[in-house]
PDB file of C-alpha atoms and ligand atoms in Angstrom:
ATOM      1  CA  MET A   1       0.357   0.032   0.194  1.00 49.00           C
ATOM      2  CA  THR A   2       1.305   3.576  -0.846  1.00 50.00           C
ATOM      3  CA  GLU A   3       0.738   5.647   1.867  1.00 57.00           C
ATOM      4  CA  ARG A   4       1.908   9.291   0.147  1.00 69.00           C
ATOM      5  CA  SER A   5       0.211  12.824   0.820  1.00 84.00           C
ATOM      6  CA  TYR A   6      -1.436  14.873  -1.259  1.00 94.00           C
ATOM      7  CA  GLU A   7      -1.682  18.352  -2.155  1.00 95.00           C
ATOM      8  CA  THR A   8      -5.705  17.979  -3.676  1.00 96.00           C
ATOM      9  CA  VAL A   9      -7.580  15.043  -2.752  1.00 98.00           C
ATOM     10  CA  THR A  10      -8.344  14.392   1.276  1.00 97.00           C
ATOM     11  CA  TYR A  11      -8.316  10.276   1.739  1.00 98.00           C
ATOM     12  CA  ASP A  12     -10.210   9.019   4.799  1.00 97.00           C
ATOM     13  CA  MET A  13     -11.490   5.692   6.233  1.00 98.00           C
ATOM     14  CA  PRO A  14     -15.489   6.688   7.336  1.00 98.00           C
ATOM     15  CA  LEU A  15     -16.456   3.397   7.749  1.00 98.00           C
ATOM     16  CA  PRO A  16     -13.827   0.491   8.368  1.00 96.00           C
ATOM     17  CA  ALA A  17     -14.144  -1.345   5.452  1.00 98.00           C
ATOM     18  CA  VAL A  18     -14.933   2.420   2.749  1.00 98.00           C
ATOM     19  CA  ALA A  19     -11.918   4.532   1.476  1.00 98.00           C
ATOM     20  CA  ARG A  20     -13.279   8.022   0.855  1.00 98.00           C
ATOM     21  CA  ILE A  21     -11.461  10.127  -2.169  1.00 98.00           C
ATOM     22  CA  THR A  22     -12.526  13.705  -1.736  1.00 98.00           C
ATOM     23  CA  MET A  23     -11.134  16.408  -4.585  1.00 98.00           C
ATOM     24  CA  ASN A  24     -10.613  19.366  -2.637  1.00 97.00           C
ATOM     25  CA  ARG A  25      -9.840  22.635  -4.941  1.00 95.00           C
ATOM     26  CA  PRO A  26     -13.232  23.986  -3.746  1.00 94.00           C
ATOM     27  CA  LYS A  27     -12.331  27.508  -5.555  1.00 93.00           C
ATOM     28  CA  GLU A  28     -11.588  25.851  -9.210  1.00 93.00           C
ATOM     29  CA  ARG A  29     -15.089  23.699  -8.400  1.00 96.00           C
ATOM     30  CA  ASN A  30     -12.606  20.670  -8.305  1.00 95.00           C
ATOM     31  CA  ALA A  31     -11.658  21.212 -12.120  1.00 94.00           C
ATOM     32  CA  GLN A  32      -8.700  18.305 -13.371  1.00 94.00           C
ATOM     33  CA  ASN A  33      -5.396  19.888 -13.415  1.00 95.00           C
ATOM     34  CA  LEU A  34      -2.660  17.138 -13.648  1.00 96.00           C
ATOM     35  CA  GLN A  35      -2.847  17.447  -9.584  1.00 96.00           C
ATOM     36  CA  LEU A  36      -5.065  16.320  -9.386  1.00 97.00           C
ATOM     37  CA  THR A  37      -5.078  13.947 -11.619  1.00 97.00           C
ATOM     38  CA  TYR A  38      -2.225  12.435 -10.102  1.00 97.00           C
ATOM     39  CA  ASP A  39      -3.049  12.664  -6.767  1.00 97.00           C
ATOM     40  CA  LEU A  40      -6.593  10.705  -7.556  1.00 98.00           C
ATOM     41  CA  ASN A  41      -4.585   8.311  -9.109  1.00 98.00           C
ATOM     42  CA  ALA A  42      -2.242   8.118  -6.133  1.00 97.00           C
ATOM     43  CA  ALA A  43      -4.989   7.617  -3.976  1.00 98.00           C
ATOM     44  CA  PHE A  44      -7.493   5.181  -5.818  1.00 98.00           C
ATOM     45  CA  ASP A  45      -4.014   2.609  -5.681  1.00 97.00           C
ATOM     46  CA  ARG A  46      -4.066   3.069  -2.238  1.00 98.00           C
ATOM     47  CA  ALA A  47      -6.354   2.168  -2.119  1.00 98.00           C
ATOM     48  CA  ALA A  48      -7.175  -0.896  -4.325  1.00 98.00           C
ATOM     49  CA  GLN A  49      -3.993  -2.035  -2.576  1.00 97.00           C
ATOM     50  CA  ASP A  50      -5.644  -1.897   0.900  1.00 98.00           C
ATOM     51  CA  ASP A  51      -7.403  -5.499   1.574  1.00 97.00           C
ATOM     52  CA  GLN A  52      -9.351  -3.435   4.591  1.00 98.00           C
ATOM     53  CA  VAL A  53     -10.618  -1.280   1.836  1.00 98.00           C
ATOM     54  CA  LYS A  54     -13.902  -3.394   0.242  1.00 98.00           C
ATOM     55  CA  VAL A  55     -15.531  -0.029  -1.307  1.00 98.00           C
ATOM     56  CA  ILE A  56     -14.437   3.130  -2.602  1.00 98.00           C
ATOM     57  CA  ILE A  57     -16.215   6.557  -2.957  1.00 99.00           C
ATOM     58  CA  LEU A  58     -14.738   9.041  -5.141  1.00 98.00           C
ATOM     59  CA  ALA A  59     -16.772  12.753  -4.060  1.00 98.00           C
ATOM     60  CA  GLY A  60     -16.193  16.457  -4.848  1.00 98.00           C
ATOM     61  CA  SER A  61     -15.512  19.192  -2.298  1.00 97.00           C
ATOM     62  CA  ASP A  62     -18.563  21.478  -2.227  1.00 96.00           C
ATOM     63  CA  PRO A  63     -20.130  23.500  -3.654  1.00 97.00           C
ATOM     64  CA  HIS A  64     -19.730  21.667  -7.281  1.00 98.00           C
ATOM     65  CA  PHE A  65     -18.227  17.488  -7.641  1.00 98.00           C
ATOM     66  CA  SER A  66     -16.532  18.866 -11.182  1.00 98.00           C
ATOM     67  CA  ALA A  67     -15.913  21.505 -13.203  1.00 96.00           C
ATOM     68  CA  GLY A  68     -14.269  19.627 -15.502  1.00 94.00           C
ATOM     69  CA  HIS A  69     -10.732  20.087 -17.575  1.00 93.00           C
ATOM     70  CA  ASP A  70      -9.052  22.950 -16.009  1.00 90.00           C
ATOM     71  CA  LEU A  71      -7.754  25.057 -19.073  1.00 86.00           C
ATOM     72  CA  THR A  72      -6.152  27.682 -16.907  1.00 84.00           C
ATOM     73  CA  GLY A  73      -2.827  25.564 -16.933  1.00 82.00           C
ATOM     74  CA  ASP A  74      -1.134  23.037 -14.623  1.00 88.00           C
ATOM     75  CA  GLY A  75       0.962  26.223 -11.838  1.00 85.00           C
ATOM     76  CA  GLY A  76       3.986  25.585 -14.770  1.00 88.00           C
ATOM     77  CA  LYS A  77       4.272  21.707 -13.959  1.00 91.00           C
ATOM     78  CA  THR A  78       4.778  19.616 -16.570  1.00 90.00           C
ATOM     79  CA  TRP A  79       4.546  15.552 -16.848  1.00 88.00           C
ATOM     80  CA  ARG A  80       8.134  15.604 -15.681  1.00 89.00           C
ATOM     81  CA  ASP A  81       6.664  15.868 -12.561  1.00 93.00           C
ATOM     82  CA  TYR A  82       4.547  13.246 -11.948  1.00 94.00           C
ATOM     83  CA  PRO A  83       4.610   9.050 -12.226  1.00 94.00           C
ATOM     84  CA  VAL A  84       3.694   8.293 -15.016  1.00 95.00           C
ATOM     85  CA  VAL A  85       1.685   5.190 -15.595  1.00 95.00           C
ATOM     86  CA  GLY A  86       0.875   4.889 -19.508  1.00 94.00           C
ATOM     87  CA  THR A  87       3.092   3.812 -22.385  1.00 93.00           C
ATOM     88  CA  TRP A  88       2.193   5.888 -25.460  1.00 92.00           C
ATOM     89  CA  CYS A  89       5.070   8.842 -23.903  1.00 91.00           C
ATOM     90  CA  GLY A  90       6.366  11.298 -25.957  1.00 93.00           C
ATOM     91  CA  PHE A  91       4.242  14.495 -24.168  1.00 93.00           C
ATOM     92  CA  ASP A  92       7.249  16.770 -25.577  1.00 93.00           C
ATOM     93  CA  CYS A  93       6.374  16.019 -28.901  1.00 95.00           C
ATOM     94  CA  ASP A  94       5.147  18.524 -31.449  1.00 93.00           C
ATOM     95  CA  GLY A  95       2.166  18.686 -32.939  1.00 92.00           C
ATOM     96  CA  ALA A  96      -0.615  16.057 -33.021  1.00 95.00           C
ATOM     97  CA  GLU A  97       2.120  13.249 -31.052  1.00 96.00           C
ATOM     98  CA  GLY A  98       2.217  15.370 -28.253  1.00 95.00           C
ATOM     99  CA  ARG A  99      -1.579  16.225 -27.641  1.00 95.00           C
ATOM    100  CA  MET A 100      -2.082  12.590 -28.501  1.00 96.00           C
ATOM    101  CA  ALA A 101       0.004  11.570 -25.650  1.00 96.00           C
ATOM    102  CA  ARG A 102      -1.138  13.470 -23.514  1.00 95.00           C
ATOM    103  CA  GLU A 103      -4.790  12.746 -23.399  1.00 96.00           C
ATOM    104  CA  GLN A 104      -3.817   8.772 -23.767  1.00 96.00           C
ATOM    105  CA  GLU A 105      -2.074   8.947 -20.206  1.00 97.00           C
ATOM    106  CA  ILE A 106      -4.496  11.834 -18.341  1.00 96.00           C
ATOM    107  CA  TYR A 107      -7.717  11.330 -19.989  1.00 97.00           C
ATOM    108  CA  ILE A 108      -8.824   8.086 -21.577  1.00 97.00           C
ATOM    109  CA  GLY A 109      -5.964   6.575 -20.278  1.00 97.00           C
ATOM    110  CA  MET A 110      -6.341   7.083 -16.312  1.00 98.00           C
ATOM    111  CA  THR A 111     -10.023   6.787 -16.412  1.00 98.00           C
ATOM    112  CA  GLU A 112      -9.946   3.765 -17.579  1.00 98.00           C
ATOM    113  CA  ARG A 113      -7.688   2.610 -15.270  1.00 98.00           C
ATOM    114  CA  TRP A 114      -9.734   4.219 -12.999  1.00 98.00           C
ATOM    115  CA  ARG A 115     -13.136   2.380 -14.463  1.00 98.00           C
ATOM    116  CA  ASN A 116     -11.145  -0.804 -13.891  1.00 98.00           C
ATOM    117  CA  LEU A 117     -10.008  -0.974 -10.144  1.00 98.00           C
ATOM    118  CA  PRO A 118     -10.925  -4.418  -8.942  1.00 97.00           C
ATOM    119  CA  LYS A 119     -13.402  -2.677  -6.208  1.00 98.00           C
ATOM    120  CA  PRO A 120     -17.122  -1.278  -6.441  1.00 98.00           C
ATOM    121  CA  THR A 121     -16.825   2.254  -6.628  1.00 99.00           C
ATOM    122  CA  ILE A 122     -19.265   5.421  -5.594  1.00 99.00           C
ATOM    123  CA  ALA A 123     -19.514   9.026  -7.604  1.00 98.00           C
ATOM    124  CA  GLN A 124     -21.045  11.290  -4.668  1.00 98.00           C
ATOM    125  CA  VAL A 125     -22.265  14.187  -7.556  1.00 98.00           C
ATOM    126  CA  GLN A 126     -23.567  17.428  -6.233  1.00 98.00           C
ATOM    127  CA  GLY A 127     -23.565  20.821  -7.479  1.00 98.00           C
ATOM    128  CA  LYS A 128     -22.326  20.748 -11.734  1.00 98.00           C
ATOM    129  CA  CYS A 129     -20.503  17.680 -12.991  1.00 98.00           C
ATOM    130  CA  ILE A 130     -19.237  19.392 -16.290  1.00 98.00           C
ATOM    131  CA  ALA A 131     -17.536  17.921 -19.591  1.00 97.00           C
ATOM    132  CA  GLY A 132     -14.589  16.085 -17.395  1.00 97.00           C
ATOM    133  CA  GLY A 133     -16.567  16.127 -14.535  1.00 98.00           C
ATOM    134  CA  LEU A 134     -18.594  13.293 -16.217  1.00 98.00           C
ATOM    135  CA  MET A 135     -15.175  11.160 -16.244  1.00 98.00           C
ATOM    136  CA  LEU A 136     -14.629  11.031 -12.922  1.00 98.00           C
ATOM    137  CA  ALA A 137     -18.113  10.384 -12.149  1.00 98.00           C
ATOM    138  CA  TRP A 138     -18.113   7.644 -15.080  1.00 98.00           C
ATOM    139  CA  ALA A 139     -15.582   6.128 -13.652  1.00 98.00           C
ATOM    140  CA  CYS A 140     -17.154   5.037 -10.936  1.00 98.00           C
ATOM    141  CA  ASP A 141     -19.727   1.778 -10.749  1.00 98.00           C
ATOM    142  CA  LEU A 142     -22.648   3.471  -9.317  1.00 98.00           C
ATOM    143  CA  ILE A 143     -23.284   7.028  -9.202  1.00 99.00           C
ATOM    144  CA  VAL A 144     -25.724   9.006  -6.346  1.00 99.00           C
ATOM    145  CA  ALA A 145     -25.848  12.183  -7.078  1.00 98.00           C
ATOM    146  CA  SER A 146     -27.771  15.610  -4.730  1.00 98.00           C
ATOM    147  CA  ASP A 147     -30.918  16.222  -6.273  1.00 98.00           C
ATOM    148  CA  ASP A 148     -29.234  19.828  -7.015  1.00 98.00           C
ATOM    149  CA  ALA A 149     -27.036  17.714  -9.890  1.00 98.00           C
ATOM    150  CA  GLU A 150     -27.002  19.286 -13.022  1.00 98.00           C
ATOM    151  CA  PHE A 151     -24.488  17.264 -16.091  1.00 98.00           C
ATOM    152  CA  ARG A 152     -23.456  18.731 -19.188  1.00 98.00           C
ATOM    153  CA  ASP A 153     -20.612  18.615 -21.927  1.00 98.00           C
ATOM    154  CA  PRO A 154     -20.656  21.369 -23.592  1.00 97.00           C
ATOM    155  CA  VAL A 155     -17.094  20.177 -25.507  1.00 97.00           C
ATOM    156  CA  LEU A 156     -18.851  20.321 -28.889  1.00 98.00           C
ATOM    157  CA  GLU A 157     -19.119  24.391 -28.653  1.00 97.00           C
ATOM    158  CA  MET A 158     -15.873  24.277 -28.766  1.00 97.00           C
ATOM    159  CA  GLY A 159     -14.906  21.815 -31.806  1.00 98.00           C
ATOM    160  CA  VAL A 160     -14.545  18.226 -30.744  1.00 98.00           C
ATOM    161  CA  CYS A 161     -16.841  15.702 -30.381  1.00 98.00           C
ATOM    162  CA  GLY A 162     -17.661  15.296 -26.699  1.00 98.00           C
ATOM    163  CA  VAL A 163     -15.078  13.762 -23.402  1.00 98.00           C
ATOM    164  CA  GLU A 164     -12.349  12.267 -24.420  1.00 98.00           C
ATOM    165  CA  PHE A 165     -13.394   8.829 -22.305  1.00 98.00           C
ATOM    166  CA  PHE A 166     -17.204   9.245 -24.596  1.00 98.00           C
ATOM    167  CA  ASN A 167     -19.109   6.911 -22.878  1.00 98.00           C
ATOM    168  CA  HIS A 168     -22.476   9.271 -23.532  1.00 98.00           C
ATOM    169  CA  PRO A 169     -24.489   6.103 -25.934  1.00 98.00           C
ATOM    170  CA  TRP A 170     -23.908   3.831 -22.797  1.00 98.00           C
ATOM    171  CA  GLU A 171     -24.559   6.405 -19.933  1.00 98.00           C
ATOM    172  CA  VAL A 172     -27.862   7.913 -21.621  1.00 98.00           C
ATOM    173  CA  GLY A 173     -28.697   5.659 -24.291  1.00 98.00           C
ATOM    174  CA  VAL A 174     -28.103   6.522 -28.571  1.00 98.00           C
ATOM    175  CA  ARG A 175     -30.650   8.604 -28.938  1.00 98.00           C
ATOM    176  CA  LYS A 176     -30.717  10.357 -25.813  1.00 98.00           C
ATOM    177  CA  ALA A 177     -26.636  11.340 -26.807  1.00 98.00           C
ATOM    178  CA  LYS A 178     -27.210  12.868 -29.859  1.00 98.00           C
ATOM    179  CA  GLU A 179     -29.122  14.990 -28.558  1.00 98.00           C
ATOM    180  CA  TRP A 180     -27.699  16.012 -25.283  1.00 98.00           C
ATOM    181  CA  LEU A 181     -24.431  16.128 -27.001  1.00 98.00           C
ATOM    182  CA  PHE A 182     -26.197  18.655 -29.954  1.00 98.00           C
ATOM    183  CA  THR A 183     -27.557  20.998 -27.825  1.00 98.00           C
ATOM    184  CA  SER A 184     -24.591  20.795 -25.246  1.00 97.00           C
ATOM    185  CA  ASP A 185     -27.315  21.155 -22.732  1.00 98.00           C
ATOM    186  CA  TRP A 186     -27.578  20.454 -19.108  1.00 98.00           C
ATOM    187  CA  LEU A 187     -28.949  17.254 -17.817  1.00 98.00           C
ATOM    188  CA  SER A 188     -31.016  17.711 -14.513  1.00 98.00           C
ATOM    189  CA  ALA A 189     -29.859  14.482 -11.513  1.00 98.00           C
ATOM    190  CA  ALA A 190     -34.242  13.934 -11.757  1.00 98.00           C
ATOM    191  CA  GLU A 191     -33.668  13.238 -15.586  1.00 98.00           C
ATOM    192  CA  ALA A 192     -29.618  11.612 -15.125  1.00 98.00           C
ATOM    193  CA  LYS A 193     -31.625   8.724 -12.933  1.00 98.00           C
ATOM    194  CA  ALA A 194     -34.820   8.022 -15.585  1.00 98.00           C
ATOM    195  CA  LEU A 195     -32.372   7.393 -18.379  1.00 98.00           C
ATOM    196  CA  GLY A 196     -30.170   4.909 -15.984  1.00 98.00           C
ATOM    197  CA  MET A 197     -26.657   7.089 -15.401  1.00 98.00           C
ATOM    198  CA  VAL A 198     -27.172   8.047 -12.099  1.00 98.00           C
ATOM    199  CA  ASN A 199     -28.885   5.264  -9.460  1.00 98.00           C
ATOM    200  CA  GLN A 200     -29.930   6.836  -7.151  1.00 98.00           C
ATOM    201  CA  VAL A 201     -31.362  11.436  -6.290  1.00 98.00           C
ATOM    202  CA  VAL A 202     -31.483  12.171  -2.796  1.00 98.00           C
ATOM    203  CA  PRO A 203     -31.862  15.432  -0.909  1.00 98.00           C
ATOM    204  CA  ARG A 204     -28.084  17.618  -0.959  1.00 98.00           C
ATOM    205  CA  ALA A 205     -28.357  17.253   2.876  1.00 98.00           C
ATOM    206  CA  GLU A 206     -28.564  14.026   3.035  1.00 98.00           C
ATOM    207  CA  LEU A 207     -26.028  12.625  -0.164  1.00 98.00           C
ATOM    208  CA  ALA A 208     -23.088  11.978   1.893  1.00 98.00           C
ATOM    209  CA  GLN A 209     -24.909  10.093   4.808  1.00 98.00           C
ATOM    210  CA  ALA A 210     -26.600   8.176   1.346  1.00 98.00           C
ATOM    211  CA  VAL A 211     -23.363   7.219   0.071  1.00 98.00           C
ATOM    212  CA  LEU A 212     -22.504   5.583   2.550  1.00 98.00           C
ATOM    213  CA  ALA A 213     -25.124   3.530   3.246  1.00 98.00           C
ATOM    214  CA  MET A 214     -24.707   2.403   0.232  1.00 98.00           C
ATOM    215  CA  ALA A 215     -21.222   1.658   0.437  1.00 98.00           C
ATOM    216  CA  GLU A 216     -21.811  -0.301   3.948  1.00 98.00           C
ATOM    217  CA  LYS A 217     -24.281  -2.461   2.563  1.00 98.00           C
ATOM    218  CA  ILE A 218     -21.901  -3.290  -0.559  1.00 98.00           C
ATOM    219  CA  ALA A 219     -18.878  -3.210   1.559  1.00 98.00           C
ATOM    220  CA  ARG A 220     -21.250  -6.717   3.968  1.00 98.00           C
ATOM    221  CA  LYS A 221     -20.611  -8.707   1.406  1.00 98.00           C
ATOM    222  CA  PRO A 222     -17.830 -11.247   0.163  1.00 98.00           C
ATOM    223  CA  SER A 223     -14.323  -8.994  -1.377  1.00 97.00           C
ATOM    224  CA  PHE A 224     -13.387 -11.779  -3.905  1.00 98.00           C
ATOM    225  CA  ALA A 225     -17.507 -12.185  -5.571  1.00 98.00           C
ATOM    226  CA  LEU A 226     -17.434  -8.285  -4.878  1.00 98.00           C
ATOM    227  CA  LYS A 227     -14.515  -7.933  -7.490  1.00 98.00           C
ATOM    228  CA  VAL A 228     -15.532 -10.753 -10.539  1.00 98.00           C
ATOM    229  CA  THR A 229     -18.490  -9.227 -10.059  1.00 98.00           C
ATOM    230  CA  LYS A 230     -17.917  -5.569 -11.401  1.00 98.00           C
ATOM    231  CA  GLU A 231     -15.108  -7.744 -13.735  1.00 98.00           C
ATOM    232  CA  ALA A 232     -18.130  -9.698 -15.080  1.00 98.00           C
ATOM    233  CA  VAL A 233     -20.363  -6.549 -15.716  1.00 98.00           C
ATOM    234  CA  ASN A 234     -17.493  -4.955 -17.096  1.00 98.00           C
ATOM    235  CA  GLN A 235     -16.727  -7.607 -19.444  1.00 98.00           C
ATOM    236  CA  CYS A 236     -19.911  -8.199 -20.570  1.00 98.00           C
ATOM    237  CA  GLN A 237     -20.323  -4.742 -21.324  1.00 98.00           C
ATOM    238  CA  ASP A 238     -16.797  -3.954 -23.857  1.00 98.00           C
ATOM    239  CA  HIS A 239     -17.701  -7.106 -25.431  1.00 98.00           C
ATOM    240  CA  MET A 240     -20.948  -4.930 -26.208  1.00 98.00           C
ATOM    241  CA  GLY A 241     -18.471  -2.865 -27.703  1.00 98.00           C
ATOM    242  CA  ARG A 242     -17.918  -0.083 -25.522  1.00 98.00           C
ATOM    243  CA  ARG A 243     -14.099  -0.460 -25.935  1.00 97.00           C
ATOM    244  CA  LEU A 244     -13.473  -0.429 -29.058  1.00 97.00           C
ATOM    245  CA  GLY A 245     -16.650   2.282 -30.005  1.00 97.00           C
ATOM    246  CA  MET A 246     -14.278   4.744 -27.551  1.00 97.00           C
ATOM    247  CA  LEU A 247     -11.665   4.123 -28.657  1.00 97.00           C
ATOM    248  CA  GLN A 248     -12.380   5.276 -32.644  1.00 98.00           C
ATOM    249  CA  ALA A 249     -14.217   8.018 -30.585  1.00 98.00           C
ATOM    250  CA  PHE A 250     -10.778   8.674 -29.052  1.00 98.00           C
ATOM    251  CA  SER A 251      -9.207   8.982 -32.530  1.00 98.00           C
ATOM    252  CA  LEU A 252     -12.320  11.450 -34.581  1.00 98.00           C
ATOM    253  CA  HIS A 253     -11.782  13.222 -31.069  1.00 98.00           C
ATOM    254  CA  GLN A 254      -7.611  13.559 -32.316  1.00 98.00           C
ATOM    255  CA  LEU A 255      -8.756  14.901 -35.517  1.00 98.00           C
ATOM    256  CA  CYS A 256     -10.570  17.558 -34.209  1.00 98.00           C
ATOM    257  CA  HIS A 257      -8.243  18.941 -32.117  1.00 97.00           C
ATOM    258  CA  SER A 258      -6.191  19.063 -35.313  1.00 97.00           C
ATOM    259  CA  HIS A 259      -9.020  20.302 -37.329  1.00 98.00           C
ATOM    260  CA  ASN A 260      -8.544  23.071 -34.884  1.00 97.00           C
ATOM    261  CA  MET A 261      -5.293  23.931 -35.044  1.00 95.00           C
ATOM    262  CA  GLN A 262      -4.914  24.040 -39.020  1.00 96.00           C
ATOM    263  CA  LYS A 263      -8.166  26.637 -38.592  1.00 96.00           C
ATOM    264  CA  PHE A 264      -8.188  28.059 -35.812  1.00 95.00           C
ATOM    265  CA  GLY A 265      -3.944  27.309 -34.369  1.00 94.00           C
ATOM    266  CA  ILE A 266      -4.741  25.987 -30.867  1.00 94.00           C
ATOM    267  CA  PRO A 267      -6.823  22.527 -30.507  1.00 95.00           C
ATOM    268  CA  VAL A 268     -10.085  24.192 -30.163  1.00 96.00           C
ATOM    269  CA  ASP A 269     -12.923  26.394 -31.748  1.00 96.00           C
ATOM    270  CA  PRO A 270     -12.270  29.569 -29.528  1.00 94.00           C
ATOM    271  CA  GLN A 271     -15.950  30.807 -29.807  1.00 94.00           C
ATOM    272  CA  GLY A 272     -16.699  27.627 -27.726  1.00 92.00           C
ATOM    273  CA  LEU A 273     -14.403  29.181 -25.000  1.00 90.00           C
ATOM    274  CA  PRO A 274     -14.633  31.704 -21.616  1.00 85.00           C
ATOM    275  CA  PRO A 275     -12.534  34.201 -22.163  1.00 86.00           C
ATOM    276  CA  VAL A 276     -10.232  34.394 -19.960  1.00 83.00           C
ATOM    277  CA  VAL A 277      -9.400  30.893 -21.276  1.00 84.00           C
ATOM    278  CA  ARG A 278      -9.401  31.820 -24.894  1.00 87.00           C
ATOM    279  CA  GLU A 279      -6.410  35.367 -24.005  1.00 85.00           C
ATOM    280  CA  ARG A 280      -4.686  31.911 -22.690  1.00 82.00           C
ATOM    281  CA  PHE A 281      -5.025  30.070 -25.773  1.00 84.00           C
ATOM    282  CA  MET A 282      -4.777  32.831 -28.304  1.00 84.00           C
ATOM    283  CA  ALA A 283      -1.310  33.878 -27.034  1.00 84.00           C
ATOM    284  CA  VAL A 284      -0.157  30.466 -27.760  1.00 78.00           C
ATOM    285  CA  ARG A 285      -1.385  30.266 -30.457  1.00 79.00           C
ATOM    286  CA  GLY A 286       0.551  28.123 -33.073  1.00 65.00           C
ATOM    287  CA  LYS A 287       2.132  26.761 -30.245  1.00 61.00           C
ATOM    288  CA  VAL A 288       0.070  24.292 -28.495  1.00 55.00           C
TER     289      VAL A 288
HETATM  290 ZN1   ZN B   1      -9.175  16.533 -25.888  1.00 65.47          ZN
END
């Protein structure tokens, strides 16, 4: 088991067999930068490697679960400051080579890694859950949301075909996935539950307790049976085409970034960016 300190997450054991990882960048609305990505990965590994832990909770400090990927940068840090877990490498290469390497490592690769952790995971979602935030929730086996939770992927407005971990069709069904992506509309917690993306919706004040109650119930079951049941369901979904479809969508996602580079000199359509992020991107136009 890897004991370590984290800059952007807290790790606690609210019950004897339950680990809880809480993203703790409230000012940035738990936006995912490199530090948070590798802190999350280390915390997930710690919970996976601790034989006392049978269920893992992923939460976000208030007010919002996650605003998605942090587009304001990594405070001068690079991939060299963190322990790379994938094999793609080439992060310093120019053009699409470096961009694809980065997104393989920290987005689709890391999210897939967390999705395949051999223990049940529960996302505890409140407030806004946007774009990359969806990937964090979707990586978990179960999602419990507060009644004020809202979900949205506005990446199409940035000229790209949805977030890197393209799980939309599996989460809400094919037809709704198209509407949701085409319109970039919000999905309420109640709608998400009706569509099968969310397991339970509870009042905001009861969210943490509801998640603990579910975790406690699961933690009473035999650990090996939990592990192989998760594996069985994940394997079924992958035989139904999830993994191949996601890899194809990821290739198209990279095509979108390259298209935007040719057209705008940055990997996204500047019209879809918040003004402060647009300025940052345009300042490095042609160099990212
Ligand atoms: Zn991307």
